[in-house]
Short mmCIF file of C-alpha atoms and ligand atoms in Angstrom, two decimals:
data_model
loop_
_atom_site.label_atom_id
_atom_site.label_comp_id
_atom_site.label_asym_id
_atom_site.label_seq_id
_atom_site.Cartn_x
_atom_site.Cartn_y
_atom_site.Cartn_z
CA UNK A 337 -1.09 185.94 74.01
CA UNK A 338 -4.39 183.53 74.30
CA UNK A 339 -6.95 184.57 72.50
CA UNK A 340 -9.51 183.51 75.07
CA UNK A 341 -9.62 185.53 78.18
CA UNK A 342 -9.33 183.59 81.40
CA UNK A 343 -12.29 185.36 82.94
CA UNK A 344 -15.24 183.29 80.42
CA UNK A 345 -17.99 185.86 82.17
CA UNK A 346 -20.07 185.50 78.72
CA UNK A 347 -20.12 181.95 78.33
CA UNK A 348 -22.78 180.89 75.60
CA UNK A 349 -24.31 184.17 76.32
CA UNK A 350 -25.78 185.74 72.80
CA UNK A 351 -24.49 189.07 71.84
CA UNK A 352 -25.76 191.10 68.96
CA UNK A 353 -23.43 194.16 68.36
CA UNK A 354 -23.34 196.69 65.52
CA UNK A 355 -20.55 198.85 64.51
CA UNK A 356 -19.27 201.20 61.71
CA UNK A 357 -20.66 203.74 59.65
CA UNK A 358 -23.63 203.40 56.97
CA UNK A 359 -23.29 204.63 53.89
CA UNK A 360 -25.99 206.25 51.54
CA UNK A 361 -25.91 205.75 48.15
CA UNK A 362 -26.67 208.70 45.79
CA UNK A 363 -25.51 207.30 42.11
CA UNK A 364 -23.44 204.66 41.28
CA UNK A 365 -20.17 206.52 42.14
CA UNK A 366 -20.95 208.51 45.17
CA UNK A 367 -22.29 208.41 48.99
CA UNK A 368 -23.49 210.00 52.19
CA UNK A 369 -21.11 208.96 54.90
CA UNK A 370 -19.63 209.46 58.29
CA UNK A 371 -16.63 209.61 60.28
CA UNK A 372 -17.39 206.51 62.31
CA UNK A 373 -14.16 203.81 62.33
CA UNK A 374 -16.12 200.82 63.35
CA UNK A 375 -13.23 200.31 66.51
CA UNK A 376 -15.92 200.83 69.44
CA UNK A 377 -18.32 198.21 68.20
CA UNK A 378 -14.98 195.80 66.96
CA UNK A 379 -13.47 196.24 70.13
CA UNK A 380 -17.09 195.24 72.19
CA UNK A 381 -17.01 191.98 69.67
CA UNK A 382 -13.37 191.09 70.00
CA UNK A 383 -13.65 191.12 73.81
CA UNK A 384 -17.45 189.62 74.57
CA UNK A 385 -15.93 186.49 72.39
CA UNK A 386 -12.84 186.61 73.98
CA UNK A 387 -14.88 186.07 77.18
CA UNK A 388 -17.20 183.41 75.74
CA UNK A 389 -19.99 184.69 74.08
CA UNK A 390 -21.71 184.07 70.70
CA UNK A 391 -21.74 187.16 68.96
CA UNK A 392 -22.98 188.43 65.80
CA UNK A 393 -21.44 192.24 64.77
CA UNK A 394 -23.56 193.77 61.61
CA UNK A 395 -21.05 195.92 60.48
CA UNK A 396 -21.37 198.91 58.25
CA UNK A 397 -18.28 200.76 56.92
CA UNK A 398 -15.04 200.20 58.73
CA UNK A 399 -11.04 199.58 57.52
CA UNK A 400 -11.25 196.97 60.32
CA UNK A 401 -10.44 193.03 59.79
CA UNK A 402 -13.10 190.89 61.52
CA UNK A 403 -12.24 189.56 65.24
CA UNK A 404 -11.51 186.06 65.75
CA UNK A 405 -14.21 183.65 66.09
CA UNK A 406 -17.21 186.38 65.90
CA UNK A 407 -20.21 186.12 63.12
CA UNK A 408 -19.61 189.13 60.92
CA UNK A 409 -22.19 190.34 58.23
CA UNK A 410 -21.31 193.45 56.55
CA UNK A 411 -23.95 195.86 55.16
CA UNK A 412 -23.65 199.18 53.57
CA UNK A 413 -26.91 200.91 54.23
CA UNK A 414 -29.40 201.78 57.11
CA UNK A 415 -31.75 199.47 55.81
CA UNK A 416 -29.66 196.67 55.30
CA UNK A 417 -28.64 196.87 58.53
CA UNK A 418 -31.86 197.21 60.24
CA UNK A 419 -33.03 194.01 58.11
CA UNK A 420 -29.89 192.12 59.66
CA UNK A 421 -30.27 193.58 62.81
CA UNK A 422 -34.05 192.64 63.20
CA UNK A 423 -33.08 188.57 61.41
CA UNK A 424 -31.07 188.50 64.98
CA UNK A 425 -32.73 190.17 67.63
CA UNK A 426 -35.49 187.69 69.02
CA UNK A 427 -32.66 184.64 69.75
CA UNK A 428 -30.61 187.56 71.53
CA UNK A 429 -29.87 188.43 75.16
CA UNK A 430 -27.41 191.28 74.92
CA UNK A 431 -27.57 193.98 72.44
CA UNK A 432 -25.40 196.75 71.42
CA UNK A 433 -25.81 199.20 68.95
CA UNK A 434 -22.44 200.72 68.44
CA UNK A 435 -22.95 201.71 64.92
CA UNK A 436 -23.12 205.10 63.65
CA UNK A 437 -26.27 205.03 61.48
CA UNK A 438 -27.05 207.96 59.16
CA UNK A 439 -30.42 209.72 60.19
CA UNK A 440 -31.39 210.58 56.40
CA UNK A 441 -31.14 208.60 53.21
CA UNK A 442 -31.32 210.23 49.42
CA UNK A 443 -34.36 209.50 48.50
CA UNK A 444 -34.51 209.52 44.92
CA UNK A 445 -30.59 207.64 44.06
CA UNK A 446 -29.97 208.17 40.33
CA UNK A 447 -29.54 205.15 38.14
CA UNK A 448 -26.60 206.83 36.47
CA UNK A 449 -23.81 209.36 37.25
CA UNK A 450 -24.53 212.28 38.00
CA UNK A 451 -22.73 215.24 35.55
CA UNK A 452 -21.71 218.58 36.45
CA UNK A 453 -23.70 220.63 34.49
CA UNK A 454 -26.09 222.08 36.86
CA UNK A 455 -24.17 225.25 39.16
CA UNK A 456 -26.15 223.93 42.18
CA UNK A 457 -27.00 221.01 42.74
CA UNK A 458 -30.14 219.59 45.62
CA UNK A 459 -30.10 216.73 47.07
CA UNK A 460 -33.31 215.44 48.91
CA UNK A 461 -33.12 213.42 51.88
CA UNK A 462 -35.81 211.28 53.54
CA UNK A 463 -35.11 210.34 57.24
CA UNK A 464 -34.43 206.61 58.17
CA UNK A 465 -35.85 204.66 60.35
CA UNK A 466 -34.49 204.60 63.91
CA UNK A 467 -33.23 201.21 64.77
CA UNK A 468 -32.95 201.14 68.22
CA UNK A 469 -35.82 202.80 68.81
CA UNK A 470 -38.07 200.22 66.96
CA UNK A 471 -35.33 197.39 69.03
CA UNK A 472 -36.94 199.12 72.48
CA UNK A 473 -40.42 198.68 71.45
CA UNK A 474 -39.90 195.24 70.49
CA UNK A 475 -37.87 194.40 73.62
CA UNK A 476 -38.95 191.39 75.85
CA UNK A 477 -38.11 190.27 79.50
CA UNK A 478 -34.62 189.04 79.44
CA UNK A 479 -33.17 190.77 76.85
CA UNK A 480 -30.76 193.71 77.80
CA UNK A 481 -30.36 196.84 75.12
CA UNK A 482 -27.74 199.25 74.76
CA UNK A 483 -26.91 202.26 72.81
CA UNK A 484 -24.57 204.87 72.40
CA UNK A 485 -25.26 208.52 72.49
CA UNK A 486 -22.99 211.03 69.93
CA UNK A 487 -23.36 214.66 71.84
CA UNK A 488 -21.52 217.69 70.86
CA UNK A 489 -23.70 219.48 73.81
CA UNK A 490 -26.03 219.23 77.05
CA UNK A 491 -24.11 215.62 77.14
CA UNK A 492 -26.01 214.08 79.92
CA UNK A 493 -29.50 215.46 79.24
CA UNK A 494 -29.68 214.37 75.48
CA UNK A 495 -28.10 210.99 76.39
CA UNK A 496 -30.44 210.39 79.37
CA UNK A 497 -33.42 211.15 76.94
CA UNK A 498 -32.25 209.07 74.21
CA UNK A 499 -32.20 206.07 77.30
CA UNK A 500 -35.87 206.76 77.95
CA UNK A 501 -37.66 207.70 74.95
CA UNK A 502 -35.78 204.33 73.38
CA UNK A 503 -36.34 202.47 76.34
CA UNK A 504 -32.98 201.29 76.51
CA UNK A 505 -31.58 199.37 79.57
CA UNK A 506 -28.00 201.07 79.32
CA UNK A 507 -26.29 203.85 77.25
CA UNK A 508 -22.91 204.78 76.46
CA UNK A 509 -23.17 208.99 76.08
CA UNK A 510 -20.02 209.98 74.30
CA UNK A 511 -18.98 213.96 73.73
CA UNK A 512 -17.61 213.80 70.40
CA UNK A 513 -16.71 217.42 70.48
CA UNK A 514 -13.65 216.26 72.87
CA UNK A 515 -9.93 215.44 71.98
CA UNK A 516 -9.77 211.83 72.09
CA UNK A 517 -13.10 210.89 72.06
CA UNK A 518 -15.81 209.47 70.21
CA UNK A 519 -15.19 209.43 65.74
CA UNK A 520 -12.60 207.92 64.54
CA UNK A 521 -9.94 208.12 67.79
CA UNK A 522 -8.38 204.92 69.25
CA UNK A 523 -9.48 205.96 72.67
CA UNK A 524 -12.79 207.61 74.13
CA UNK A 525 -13.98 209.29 77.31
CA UNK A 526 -17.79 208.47 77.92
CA UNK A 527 -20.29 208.10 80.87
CA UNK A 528 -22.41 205.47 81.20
CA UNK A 529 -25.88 205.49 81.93
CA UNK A 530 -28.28 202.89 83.53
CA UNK A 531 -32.14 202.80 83.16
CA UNK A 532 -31.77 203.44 86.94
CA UNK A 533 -30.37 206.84 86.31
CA UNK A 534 -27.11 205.91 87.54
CA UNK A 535 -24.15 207.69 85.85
CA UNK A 536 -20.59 206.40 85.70
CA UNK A 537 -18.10 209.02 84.55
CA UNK A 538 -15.58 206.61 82.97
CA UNK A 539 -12.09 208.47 82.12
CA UNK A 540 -9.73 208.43 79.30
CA UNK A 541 -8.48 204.50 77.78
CA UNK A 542 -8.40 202.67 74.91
CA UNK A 543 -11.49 201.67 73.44
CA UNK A 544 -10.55 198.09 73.95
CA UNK A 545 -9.84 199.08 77.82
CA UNK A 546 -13.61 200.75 77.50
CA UNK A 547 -14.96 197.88 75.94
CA UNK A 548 -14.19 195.55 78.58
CA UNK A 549 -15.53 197.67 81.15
CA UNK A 550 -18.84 198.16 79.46
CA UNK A 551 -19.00 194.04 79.44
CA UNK A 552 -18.30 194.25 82.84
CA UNK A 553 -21.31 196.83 83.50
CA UNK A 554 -23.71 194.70 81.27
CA UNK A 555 -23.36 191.67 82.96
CA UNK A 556 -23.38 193.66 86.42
CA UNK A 557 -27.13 194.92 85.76
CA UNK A 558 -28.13 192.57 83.13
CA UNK A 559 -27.88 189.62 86.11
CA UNK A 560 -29.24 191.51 88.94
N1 CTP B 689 -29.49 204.75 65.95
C1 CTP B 689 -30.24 203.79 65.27
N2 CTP B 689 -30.86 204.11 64.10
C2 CTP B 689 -30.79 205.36 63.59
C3 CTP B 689 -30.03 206.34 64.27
C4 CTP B 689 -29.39 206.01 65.45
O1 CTP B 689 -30.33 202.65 65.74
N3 CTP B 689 -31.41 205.63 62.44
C5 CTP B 689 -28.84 204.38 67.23
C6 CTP B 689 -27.33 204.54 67.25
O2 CTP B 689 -26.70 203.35 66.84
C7 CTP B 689 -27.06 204.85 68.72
C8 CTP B 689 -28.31 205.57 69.18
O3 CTP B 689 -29.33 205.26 68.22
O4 CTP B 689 -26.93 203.67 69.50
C9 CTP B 689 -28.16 207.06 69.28
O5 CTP B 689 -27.66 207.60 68.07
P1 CTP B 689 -27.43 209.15 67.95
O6 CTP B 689 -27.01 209.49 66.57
O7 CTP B 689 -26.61 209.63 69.11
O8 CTP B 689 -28.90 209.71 68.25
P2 CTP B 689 -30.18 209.89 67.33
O9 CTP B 689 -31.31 209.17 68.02
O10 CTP B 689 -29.92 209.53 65.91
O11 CTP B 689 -30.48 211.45 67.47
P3 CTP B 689 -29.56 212.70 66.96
O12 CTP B 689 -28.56 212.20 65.95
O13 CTP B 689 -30.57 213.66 66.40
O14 CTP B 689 -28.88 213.22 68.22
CA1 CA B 690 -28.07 210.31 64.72
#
C-alpha cells in the first residue's frame, strides 16, 4: 500500500494535533494518569499527512510508534504540553486537540519516594490550566480549532457548551460510557459538532475510518 493517499486534500496545509494521555508526577516513582491510548489523535496525524499536510502531533503518553513523515514531540505533563502546544499555534491553520489532558496536577511532588508509613495518605491537587480554552481566546481569522468532548452523560449539552464557552470552531463529543467508544478502544462512536450548531451523528468504525471523516468535515467548513 502507498503511503500517500491519492486524494492530497491537505496539501501544505499546517496541522497541529495532540494526542495521548498526560501524566502527573507525584515522586520519582509514581504518577497521575489516564486511560487515554493516544490512537484518536495518531490516527488524525497518520491520515492529514497521508493527505498532504504538515503536521506536528505533541504527544503525551501512548504505546504508539510515530506515523510516517509527521513532526512528533513527546511530553509527559500538562504543562509541557501546553508550552509545545503554544511554540506551534500562531504558524497553524488547523488544530486538534485530541489529547486527554489531566484537569489537576499534585501540587507539592516530593523530591524523594514516598514510604508507607503513614495509614492514609493525602494527596493535594491544584487544577491545570485549560489548553484549549486559552487556544480559543488566542484564536485569529483563519485558523480553525477543534476539540474533543469525553461525556459519560447529557452528551450533547456538555459537548455543545464545551464548543462555546472554548470558542471552538468544531468538536468531536464522544460518550465514553459506551462499548466501543472513546478510552482506549480501536473504534469510537461520536457526533460531531459545528460552531453552527450542526450535529452529525457519526456511527460505529475504526478510529482511522473516523479520522478521515473528521478531515473531511474540517476542510468542508474550514474552506467555506
Ligand atoms: N483540554 C485541554 N486542557 C485541559 C483539559 C482539557 O486542552 N486542561 C481539552 C481536551 O484536549 C479536549 C477538550 O479540552 O479537546 C475537552 O476535554 P474534556 O476533558 O472533555 O473537558 P474539560 O473541559 O476538561 O471538562 P470536564 O473534564 O470537567 O468535562
Ligand atoms: Ca477534563
Amino acid at each position: 500500500a502507498k503511503f500517500f493517499s491519492e486524494k492530497q486534500d491537505l496539501s501544505g496545509r499546517r496541522i497541529l494535533i495532540s494526542a495521548g494521555g498526560t501524566r502527573e508526577p507525584i515522586d520519582p516513582v509514581r504518577y497521575i494518569g489516564n486511560r487515554s491510548s493516544g490512537k484518536m489523535g495518531y490516527a488524525l496525524a497518520e491520515e492529514a499527512a497521508r493527505r498532504g499536510a504538515d503536521v506536528s502531533l505533541i504527544s503525551g503518553q501512548t504505546s504508539l510508534t510515530a506515523p510516517a513523515c509527521v513532526n512528533i514531540i513527546k511530553v509527559e505533563t500538562a504543562k509541557q504540553m501546553q508550552c509545545r502546544i503554544e511554540e506551534k499555534f500562531p504558524d497553524s491553520e488547523i488544530i486538534i486537540m485530541a489529547a486527554a489532558v489531566a484537569d489537576y496536577r499534585v501540587e507539592d511532588i516530593a523530591d524523594q519516594k514516598i514510604k508507607k508509613t503513614a495509614e492514609t495518605l493525602t494527596i493535594t491537587l491544584r487544577k491545570n490550566p485549560d489548553i484549549l480554552f486559552s487556544l480559543g481566546q488566542k484564536k485569529k481569522n483563519g485558523q480553525f480549532l477543534v476539540g474533543f468532548a469525553a461525556e459519560t452523560q447529557k452528551l450533547l449539552a456538555f459537548a455543545q457548551d464545551k464548543l462555546e464557552r472554548k470558542n471552538l470552531d468544531m468538536i468531536i463529543a464522544n460518550d465514553v460510557s459506551k462499548k466501543n467508544a472513546g478510552f482506549n478502544t480501536d473504534t469510537n462512536i461520536v457526533k460531531i459538532i459545528t460552531k453552527d450548531k450542526n450535529v452529525e451523528d457519526v456511527p460505529l468504525m475504526t478510529k482511522t475510518a473516523l479520522a478521515s471523516v473528521i478531515l473531511d468535515r474540517i476542510i468542508l467548513y474550514f474552506d467555506r
